[in-house]
């Protein structure tokens, strides 16, 4: 099986241009004959499907939601990065590239990251042209804010609904192509396997979630834009339906899985309130621009936050990281919160929370606002009132969401926050062209492993999803399809389709016939607990070994005692969920195996055995400067392949935000 | 916030599929925490039903943070329940008290046929967008984003209209099953932006034509849609839609 990253030769800042200049093209008459399957309609999938449709390919797009507009990209709050340097603060393509490689703790592929930074500006242009209503200044030009891990303002945003606005832009482009007939849309459909013919991906088996029927679909190429797998932890900021199934099926058909243990735990989420909790809600990182994070200096503090005087508060991020303060990258902020809570300084009923406080921001903005009106003698109340109005304009919807969930008013008392699983940097291994190790099978967006290394910087997920879909795949897919113009569409009567469909159908039958006692949900919760406790914010050898044993036992129990109600040939959400949880269980084992193998700390992967004296993550470049690309070899059996990482430009150093 | 537990009686619409007739069924749930979300209470009920060997209740939901627009329950006669500017998934049980009876039904509209239980088919909304809810700009055609300054007021208004999540509460709550708020939000967003000008007239005419084709009713200015919209989309957008439609109709050569 091929394992070549296909990074073009040449200077770093010439690679992509050079590639584009020499890549094979498909002429318009041939494009009409070539069929492409796109699974998932989030930012990556919708932008890819729309762009490929515009180019003239015959596209079929699939999503499990009732409409492509609902993919989970919609929930991204904070913003999207681009190297526009509109703020004249020294930003450039190089800086964005550099920050992303460093932020990823030197575990990303330089050439991919450089390309990402290069196309970032075109994304903003494209979205504005589509009518995406980004925030603007009074002069009518675009506004920016800063995000963690950077010292420039390069984040474009639409209040706290940036993902929604970008997705609706891509969705509208997609709907336009549907109307023009270049894209055929299959909503409420879930991909359950890849069909392989002559060692190439040639289609998928999908289940119509309304009727329960299995369907066969041919494609000259298959694009998986199916998002991340954070729901392996049960509780995460992902949507309830977000799953790994499509990627996992691809993995079992030969696609290597890259860096599965690289998980992002986001520092600012609303804490868990009880056993019934079904998901966690993120509070955008943009809040760290103005909010200050603290815990009481005294353990087991009983007083209310507002009653604790200034000198008894520990602004631990500002104390530990004076250069970046509250804007350190996510992995650093999350671990620091965990450290304080582990030491007994946590707040709230569970003691697993820290404060995010806007008191100072309200006062600061209030003074500025009244100052603009020439009012320098305002009372404290007037200042607070004016300040609250500014904070409301910036973060109003987030504050409202917090209040709906917790019943507390964050303008009056600090928010309680705690880290939660948010994003997975790992994913299907892809080469420079976004092709997996299976020919004709591509992975875009969060579903691939490529650009964020061991830690993703804020406002980079939206950038990557749209980069892959709008500006990368339209070029790289042609390089493959140019050699496919002599392959006529393969009818789904081909035996490979029937065989794959039978395998899918057999598995569904097996699941339904277990007729055990325990619900799918209860298995998912148990898996999540193992993963969070032993493969979460901190990992060690002992815990990971235990986790692997426990997951294997859980898998056995699942396949002998799960209870799935309803029928096969009908709508059956429990059956859909069972298939996803079964795949999560297998993935969980691989994640622990990967975490065990990587005996260094890097980015979001913190191995307790590998830390500096002051508790920071300690990389081991000599032994672990590689991408782990896992090859499926059968049940609980994987082979580790290593893609060495070479850093031509950004020389790895101990990451410091102090 | 003081937390409390409650026992509730639920009357929930059950319907096997599009063809079959449905009815309200009664269920009991116990020890529901006031901190739970409404859908988490449904999770508890469904777990209970599965363990008892019954068919769990089908309902649409995904993000559970009020943005994807997939959840859609008519609760005690109100789209998305008793709180204003809120989706079903963001409704929390502290809105109810011990001993309450809660009636839950699907969206009711000819244009949103029931698929199963509380799930409806809202693909008519997608088809309205297909009719013109976009700006025709292929990937790669854009000019520099800042070459097109937009008055902040227009940009802010466009953003407020664009906040629509396409959940369909406006239709569900309207006595006429009108989709005017949904359609007007998209028309108003694009009509207020310079990028939206080239297709301004065809867009409004085509979207309204599709809306009519999908069997949505007319608007009679009851403003129920605005009251129940989880994102607070203003009915002033409907006024703008009417103006846009009128002027497009007058100026377009037939």
mmCIF file of C-alpha atoms in Angstrom, chain A residues 357-566:
data_model
loop_
_atom_site.group_PDB
_atom_site.id
_atom_site.type_symbol
_atom_site.label_atom_id
_atom_site.label_comp_id
_atom_site.label_asym_id
_atom_site.label_seq_id
_atom_site.Cartn_x
_atom_site.Cartn_y
_atom_site.Cartn_z
ATOM 1 C CA UNK A 357 -14.802 37.081 34.900
ATOM 2 C CA UNK A 358 -15.888 40.142 32.899
ATOM 3 C CA UNK A 359 -15.897 42.634 35.755
ATOM 4 C CA UNK A 360 -12.727 44.392 34.652
ATOM 5 C CA UNK A 361 -13.727 44.363 30.987
ATOM 6 C CA UNK A 362 -17.051 45.981 31.838
ATOM 7 C CA UNK A 363 -15.314 48.750 33.780
ATOM 8 C CA UNK A 364 -12.665 49.266 31.097
ATOM 9 C CA UNK A 365 -15.173 49.451 28.237
ATOM 10 C CA UNK A 366 -17.501 51.607 30.292
ATOM 11 C CA UNK A 367 -14.781 54.197 30.874
ATOM 12 C CA UNK A 368 -13.767 54.178 27.201
ATOM 13 C CA UNK A 369 -17.350 54.527 26.049
ATOM 14 C CA UNK A 370 -18.151 57.415 28.387
ATOM 15 C CA UNK A 371 -14.787 58.955 27.577
ATOM 16 C CA UNK A 372 -15.807 59.070 23.915
ATOM 17 C CA UNK A 373 -18.785 61.162 25.009
ATOM 18 C CA UNK A 374 -16.506 63.413 27.021
ATOM 19 C CA UNK A 375 -17.897 62.158 30.310
ATOM 20 C CA UNK A 376 -14.951 61.786 32.676
ATOM 21 C CA UNK A 377 -16.825 62.206 35.937
ATOM 22 C CA UNK A 378 -19.266 59.325 35.559
ATOM 23 C CA UNK A 379 -20.342 57.354 38.591
ATOM 24 C CA UNK A 380 -19.444 53.691 39.033
ATOM 25 C CA UNK A 381 -23.017 52.699 38.092
ATOM 26 C CA UNK A 382 -22.928 54.703 34.880
ATOM 27 C CA UNK A 383 -19.595 53.172 33.946
ATOM 28 C CA UNK A 384 -20.861 49.664 34.600
ATOM 29 C CA UNK A 385 -23.999 50.327 32.604
ATOM 30 C CA UNK A 386 -22.073 51.626 29.615
ATOM 31 C CA UNK A 387 -19.563 48.792 29.893
ATOM 32 C CA UNK A 388 -22.256 46.132 29.982
ATOM 33 C CA UNK A 389 -23.690 47.533 26.761
ATOM 34 C CA UNK A 390 -20.329 47.138 25.017
ATOM 35 C CA UNK A 391 -19.845 43.618 26.337
ATOM 36 C CA UNK A 392 -23.355 42.767 25.223
ATOM 37 C CA UNK A 393 -22.661 43.924 21.702
ATOM 38 C CA UNK A 394 -19.528 41.793 21.557
ATOM 39 C CA UNK A 395 -20.690 38.651 23.298
ATOM 40 C CA UNK A 396 -24.421 39.070 23.863
ATOM 41 C CA UNK A 397 -25.531 35.781 22.353
ATOM 42 C CA UNK A 398 -22.910 33.842 24.329
ATOM 43 C CA UNK A 399 -23.947 35.449 27.601
ATOM 44 C CA UNK A 400 -27.558 34.681 26.815
ATOM 45 C CA UNK A 401 -26.725 31.061 26.077
ATOM 46 C CA UNK A 402 -24.849 30.783 29.357
ATOM 47 C CA UNK A 403 -27.781 32.163 31.247
ATOM 48 C CA UNK A 404 -30.259 29.818 29.543
ATOM 49 C CA UNK A 405 -28.228 26.789 30.489
ATOM 50 C CA UNK A 406 -27.138 27.702 34.000
ATOM 51 C CA UNK A 407 -29.835 30.117 35.100
ATOM 52 C CA UNK A 408 -27.117 32.571 36.205
ATOM 53 C CA UNK A 409 -26.500 36.080 34.909
ATOM 54 C CA UNK A 410 -22.884 36.367 33.718
ATOM 55 C CA UNK A 411 -23.030 40.172 33.650
ATOM 56 C CA UNK A 412 -23.425 40.079 37.427
ATOM 57 C CA UNK A 413 -21.370 37.077 38.482
ATOM 58 C CA UNK A 414 -18.458 35.396 36.772
ATOM 59 C CA UNK A 415 -19.117 32.428 34.509
ATOM 60 C CA UNK A 416 -18.056 29.012 35.699
ATOM 61 C CA UNK A 417 -16.162 27.139 33.052
ATOM 62 C CA UNK A 418 -14.255 23.888 32.665
ATOM 63 C CA UNK A 419 -12.439 22.168 29.806
ATOM 64 C CA UNK A 420 -14.361 19.808 27.518
ATOM 65 C CA UNK A 421 -13.609 17.698 24.465
ATOM 66 C CA UNK A 422 -14.046 19.889 21.433
ATOM 67 C CA UNK A 423 -12.070 18.886 18.362
ATOM 68 C CA UNK A 424 -9.939 16.054 17.092
ATOM 69 C CA UNK A 425 -6.700 16.919 15.349
ATOM 70 C CA UNK A 426 -6.268 13.268 14.444
ATOM 71 C CA UNK A 427 -8.192 11.734 11.579
ATOM 72 C CA UNK A 428 -7.736 9.863 8.349
ATOM 73 C CA UNK A 429 -4.154 10.158 7.161
ATOM 74 C CA UNK A 430 -3.999 12.086 3.889
ATOM 75 C CA UNK A 431 -1.213 13.107 1.551
ATOM 76 C CA UNK A 432 -0.649 16.617 0.230
ATOM 77 C CA UNK A 433 -3.533 16.055 -2.190
ATOM 78 C CA UNK A 434 -5.897 15.089 0.660
ATOM 79 C CA UNK A 435 -6.008 11.533 -0.628
ATOM 80 C CA UNK A 436 -6.018 8.746 1.948
ATOM 81 C CA UNK A 437 -3.974 5.597 1.507
ATOM 82 C CA UNK A 438 -6.922 4.238 -0.483
ATOM 83 C CA UNK A 439 -6.879 5.424 -4.086
ATOM 84 C CA UNK A 440 -9.817 7.634 -4.962
ATOM 85 C CA UNK A 441 -10.759 8.120 -1.328
ATOM 86 C CA UNK A 442 -10.205 11.606 0.077
ATOM 87 C CA UNK A 443 -10.678 13.169 3.504
ATOM 88 C CA UNK A 444 -11.329 16.875 4.061
ATOM 89 C CA UNK A 445 -11.804 19.142 7.053
ATOM 90 C CA UNK A 446 -11.780 17.777 10.587
ATOM 91 C CA UNK A 447 -12.053 14.243 9.180
ATOM 92 C CA UNK A 448 -8.409 14.355 8.108
ATOM 93 C CA UNK A 449 -5.376 14.692 10.339
ATOM 94 C CA UNK A 450 -3.318 17.116 8.386
ATOM 95 C CA UNK A 451 -2.942 20.730 9.443
ATOM 96 C CA UNK A 452 -3.177 21.192 13.171
ATOM 97 C CA UNK A 453 -0.515 18.888 14.516
ATOM 98 C CA UNK A 454 -1.052 18.091 18.166
ATOM 99 C CA UNK A 455 -3.090 21.189 18.981
ATOM 100 C CA UNK A 456 -5.336 23.388 16.886
ATOM 101 C CA UNK A 457 -5.315 27.138 17.321
ATOM 102 C CA UNK A 458 -8.654 28.891 17.706
ATOM 103 C CA UNK A 459 -10.430 30.020 14.518
ATOM 104 C CA UNK A 460 -8.405 27.594 12.425
ATOM 105 C CA UNK A 461 -10.965 24.817 12.000
ATOM 106 C CA UNK A 462 -13.280 26.922 9.870
ATOM 107 C CA UNK A 463 -10.289 28.075 7.865
ATOM 108 C CA UNK A 464 -9.137 24.524 7.216
ATOM 109 C CA UNK A 465 -12.562 23.138 6.351
ATOM 110 C CA UNK A 466 -13.152 25.839 3.765
ATOM 111 C CA UNK A 467 -9.580 25.753 2.466
ATOM 112 C CA UNK A 468 -9.891 22.036 1.775
ATOM 113 C CA UNK A 469 -13.288 22.357 0.130
ATOM 114 C CA UNK A 470 -13.050 25.600 -1.834
ATOM 115 C CA UNK A 471 -9.403 25.850 -2.744
ATOM 116 C CA UNK A 472 -7.519 22.562 -2.376
ATOM 117 C CA UNK A 473 -9.687 19.672 -3.533
ATOM 118 C CA UNK A 474 -10.808 21.377 -6.772
ATOM 119 C CA UNK A 475 -7.155 21.173 -7.872
ATOM 120 C CA UNK A 476 -5.956 17.952 -6.314
ATOM 121 C CA UNK A 477 -8.980 15.849 -7.244
ATOM 122 C CA UNK A 478 -8.444 16.671 -10.894
ATOM 123 C CA UNK A 479 -4.973 15.202 -10.681
ATOM 124 C CA UNK A 480 -6.578 11.840 -9.896
ATOM 125 C CA UNK A 481 -9.652 12.104 -12.084
ATOM 126 C CA UNK A 482 -7.628 13.091 -15.143
ATOM 127 C CA UNK A 483 -6.548 9.458 -15.277
ATOM 128 C CA UNK A 484 -10.112 8.225 -14.815
ATOM 129 C CA UNK A 485 -11.658 9.755 -17.925
ATOM 130 C CA UNK A 486 -11.545 6.384 -19.655
ATOM 131 C CA UNK A 487 -13.442 4.677 -16.827
ATOM 132 C CA UNK A 488 -17.151 4.768 -17.583
ATOM 133 C CA UNK A 489 -19.504 4.956 -14.620
ATOM 134 C CA UNK A 490 -19.637 1.490 -13.069
ATOM 135 C CA UNK A 491 -23.211 0.250 -12.706
ATOM 136 C CA UNK A 492 -24.171 -0.614 -9.139
ATOM 137 C CA UNK A 493 -25.059 -4.087 -10.392
ATOM 138 C CA UNK A 494 -21.309 -4.794 -10.182
ATOM 139 C CA UNK A 495 -20.748 -7.652 -7.677
ATOM 140 C CA UNK A 496 -18.581 -5.441 -5.423
ATOM 141 C CA UNK A 497 -21.644 -3.348 -4.584
ATOM 142 C CA UNK A 498 -23.721 -6.403 -3.743
ATOM 143 C CA UNK A 499 -20.952 -7.871 -1.584
ATOM 144 C CA UNK A 500 -20.435 -4.679 0.373
ATOM 145 C CA UNK A 501 -24.144 -4.170 0.792
ATOM 146 C CA UNK A 502 -24.454 -7.710 2.128
ATOM 147 C CA UNK A 503 -21.697 -7.111 4.673
ATOM 148 C CA UNK A 504 -23.468 -3.960 5.853
ATOM 149 C CA UNK A 505 -26.790 -5.718 6.013
ATOM 150 C CA UNK A 506 -25.299 -8.674 7.922
ATOM 151 C CA UNK A 507 -23.863 -6.353 10.541
ATOM 152 C CA UNK A 508 -27.202 -4.601 10.996
ATOM 153 C CA UNK A 509 -28.897 -7.969 11.372
ATOM 154 C CA UNK A 510 -26.342 -9.092 13.922
ATOM 155 C CA UNK A 511 -26.870 -5.925 15.936
ATOM 156 C CA UNK A 512 -30.654 -6.250 15.893
ATOM 157 C CA UNK A 513 -30.526 -9.921 16.856
ATOM 158 C CA UNK A 514 -28.493 -9.427 20.029
ATOM 159 C CA UNK A 515 -31.681 -8.470 21.881
ATOM 160 C CA UNK A 516 -29.786 -7.880 25.098
ATOM 161 C CA UNK A 517 -30.639 -5.830 28.160
ATOM 162 C CA UNK A 518 -28.533 -2.693 28.069
ATOM 163 C CA UNK A 519 -29.261 0.416 26.024
ATOM 164 C CA UNK A 520 -26.913 1.834 23.408
ATOM 165 C CA UNK A 521 -26.720 5.045 25.401
ATOM 166 C CA UNK A 522 -25.482 3.259 28.517
ATOM 167 C CA UNK A 523 -22.611 1.685 26.561
ATOM 168 C CA UNK A 524 -21.711 5.014 25.039
ATOM 169 C CA UNK A 525 -21.609 6.628 28.484
ATOM 170 C CA UNK A 526 -19.340 3.917 29.827
ATOM 171 C CA UNK A 527 -16.979 4.235 26.885
ATOM 172 C CA UNK A 528 -16.906 7.987 27.392
ATOM 173 C CA UNK A 529 -15.986 7.622 31.032
ATOM 174 C CA UNK A 530 -13.081 5.282 30.279
ATOM 175 C CA UNK A 531 -11.803 7.645 27.600
ATOM 176 C CA UNK A 532 -12.153 10.800 29.689
ATOM 177 C CA UNK A 533 -10.557 9.286 32.789
ATOM 178 C CA UNK A 534 -7.688 7.508 31.073
ATOM 179 C CA UNK A 535 -7.198 9.071 27.660
ATOM 180 C CA UNK A 536 -8.367 12.617 28.434
ATOM 181 C CA UNK A 537 -6.504 15.724 29.549
ATOM 182 C CA UNK A 538 -3.651 13.722 31.081
ATOM 183 C CA UNK A 539 -2.548 10.223 30.166
ATOM 184 C CA UNK A 540 -0.123 7.716 31.629
ATOM 185 C CA UNK A 541 1.038 4.258 30.724
ATOM 186 C CA UNK A 542 -0.791 2.450 33.489
ATOM 187 C CA UNK A 543 -4.102 4.148 32.768
ATOM 188 C CA UNK A 544 -3.854 3.605 29.032
ATOM 189 C CA UNK A 545 -3.127 -0.101 29.452
ATOM 190 C CA UNK A 546 -6.112 -0.415 31.757
ATOM 191 C CA UNK A 547 -8.271 1.502 29.308
ATOM 192 C CA UNK A 548 -7.415 -0.865 26.462
ATOM 193 C CA UNK A 549 -8.393 -3.893 28.556
ATOM 194 C CA UNK A 550 -11.581 -2.203 29.702
ATOM 195 C CA UNK A 551 -12.571 -1.170 26.181
ATOM 196 C CA UNK A 552 -12.026 -4.686 24.866
ATOM 197 C CA UNK A 553 -14.264 -6.027 27.613
ATOM 198 C CA UNK A 554 -16.851 -3.343 26.893
ATOM 199 C CA UNK A 555 -16.837 -4.308 23.241
ATOM 200 C CA UNK A 556 -17.575 -7.935 24.104
ATOM 201 C CA UNK A 557 -20.377 -6.894 26.394
ATOM 202 C CA UNK A 558 -21.821 -4.568 23.754
ATOM 203 C CA UNK A 559 -21.942 -7.272 21.106
ATOM 204 C CA UNK A 560 -23.649 -9.694 23.485
ATOM 205 C CA UNK A 561 -25.978 -7.528 25.516
ATOM 206 C CA UNK A 562 -27.035 -4.397 23.644
ATOM 207 C CA UNK A 563 -30.730 -3.812 23.239
ATOM 208 C CA UNK A 564 -31.939 -2.119 20.074
ATOM 209 C CA UNK A 565 -35.682 -1.614 19.751
ATOM 210 C CA UNK A 566 -37.598 -1.147 16.506
#
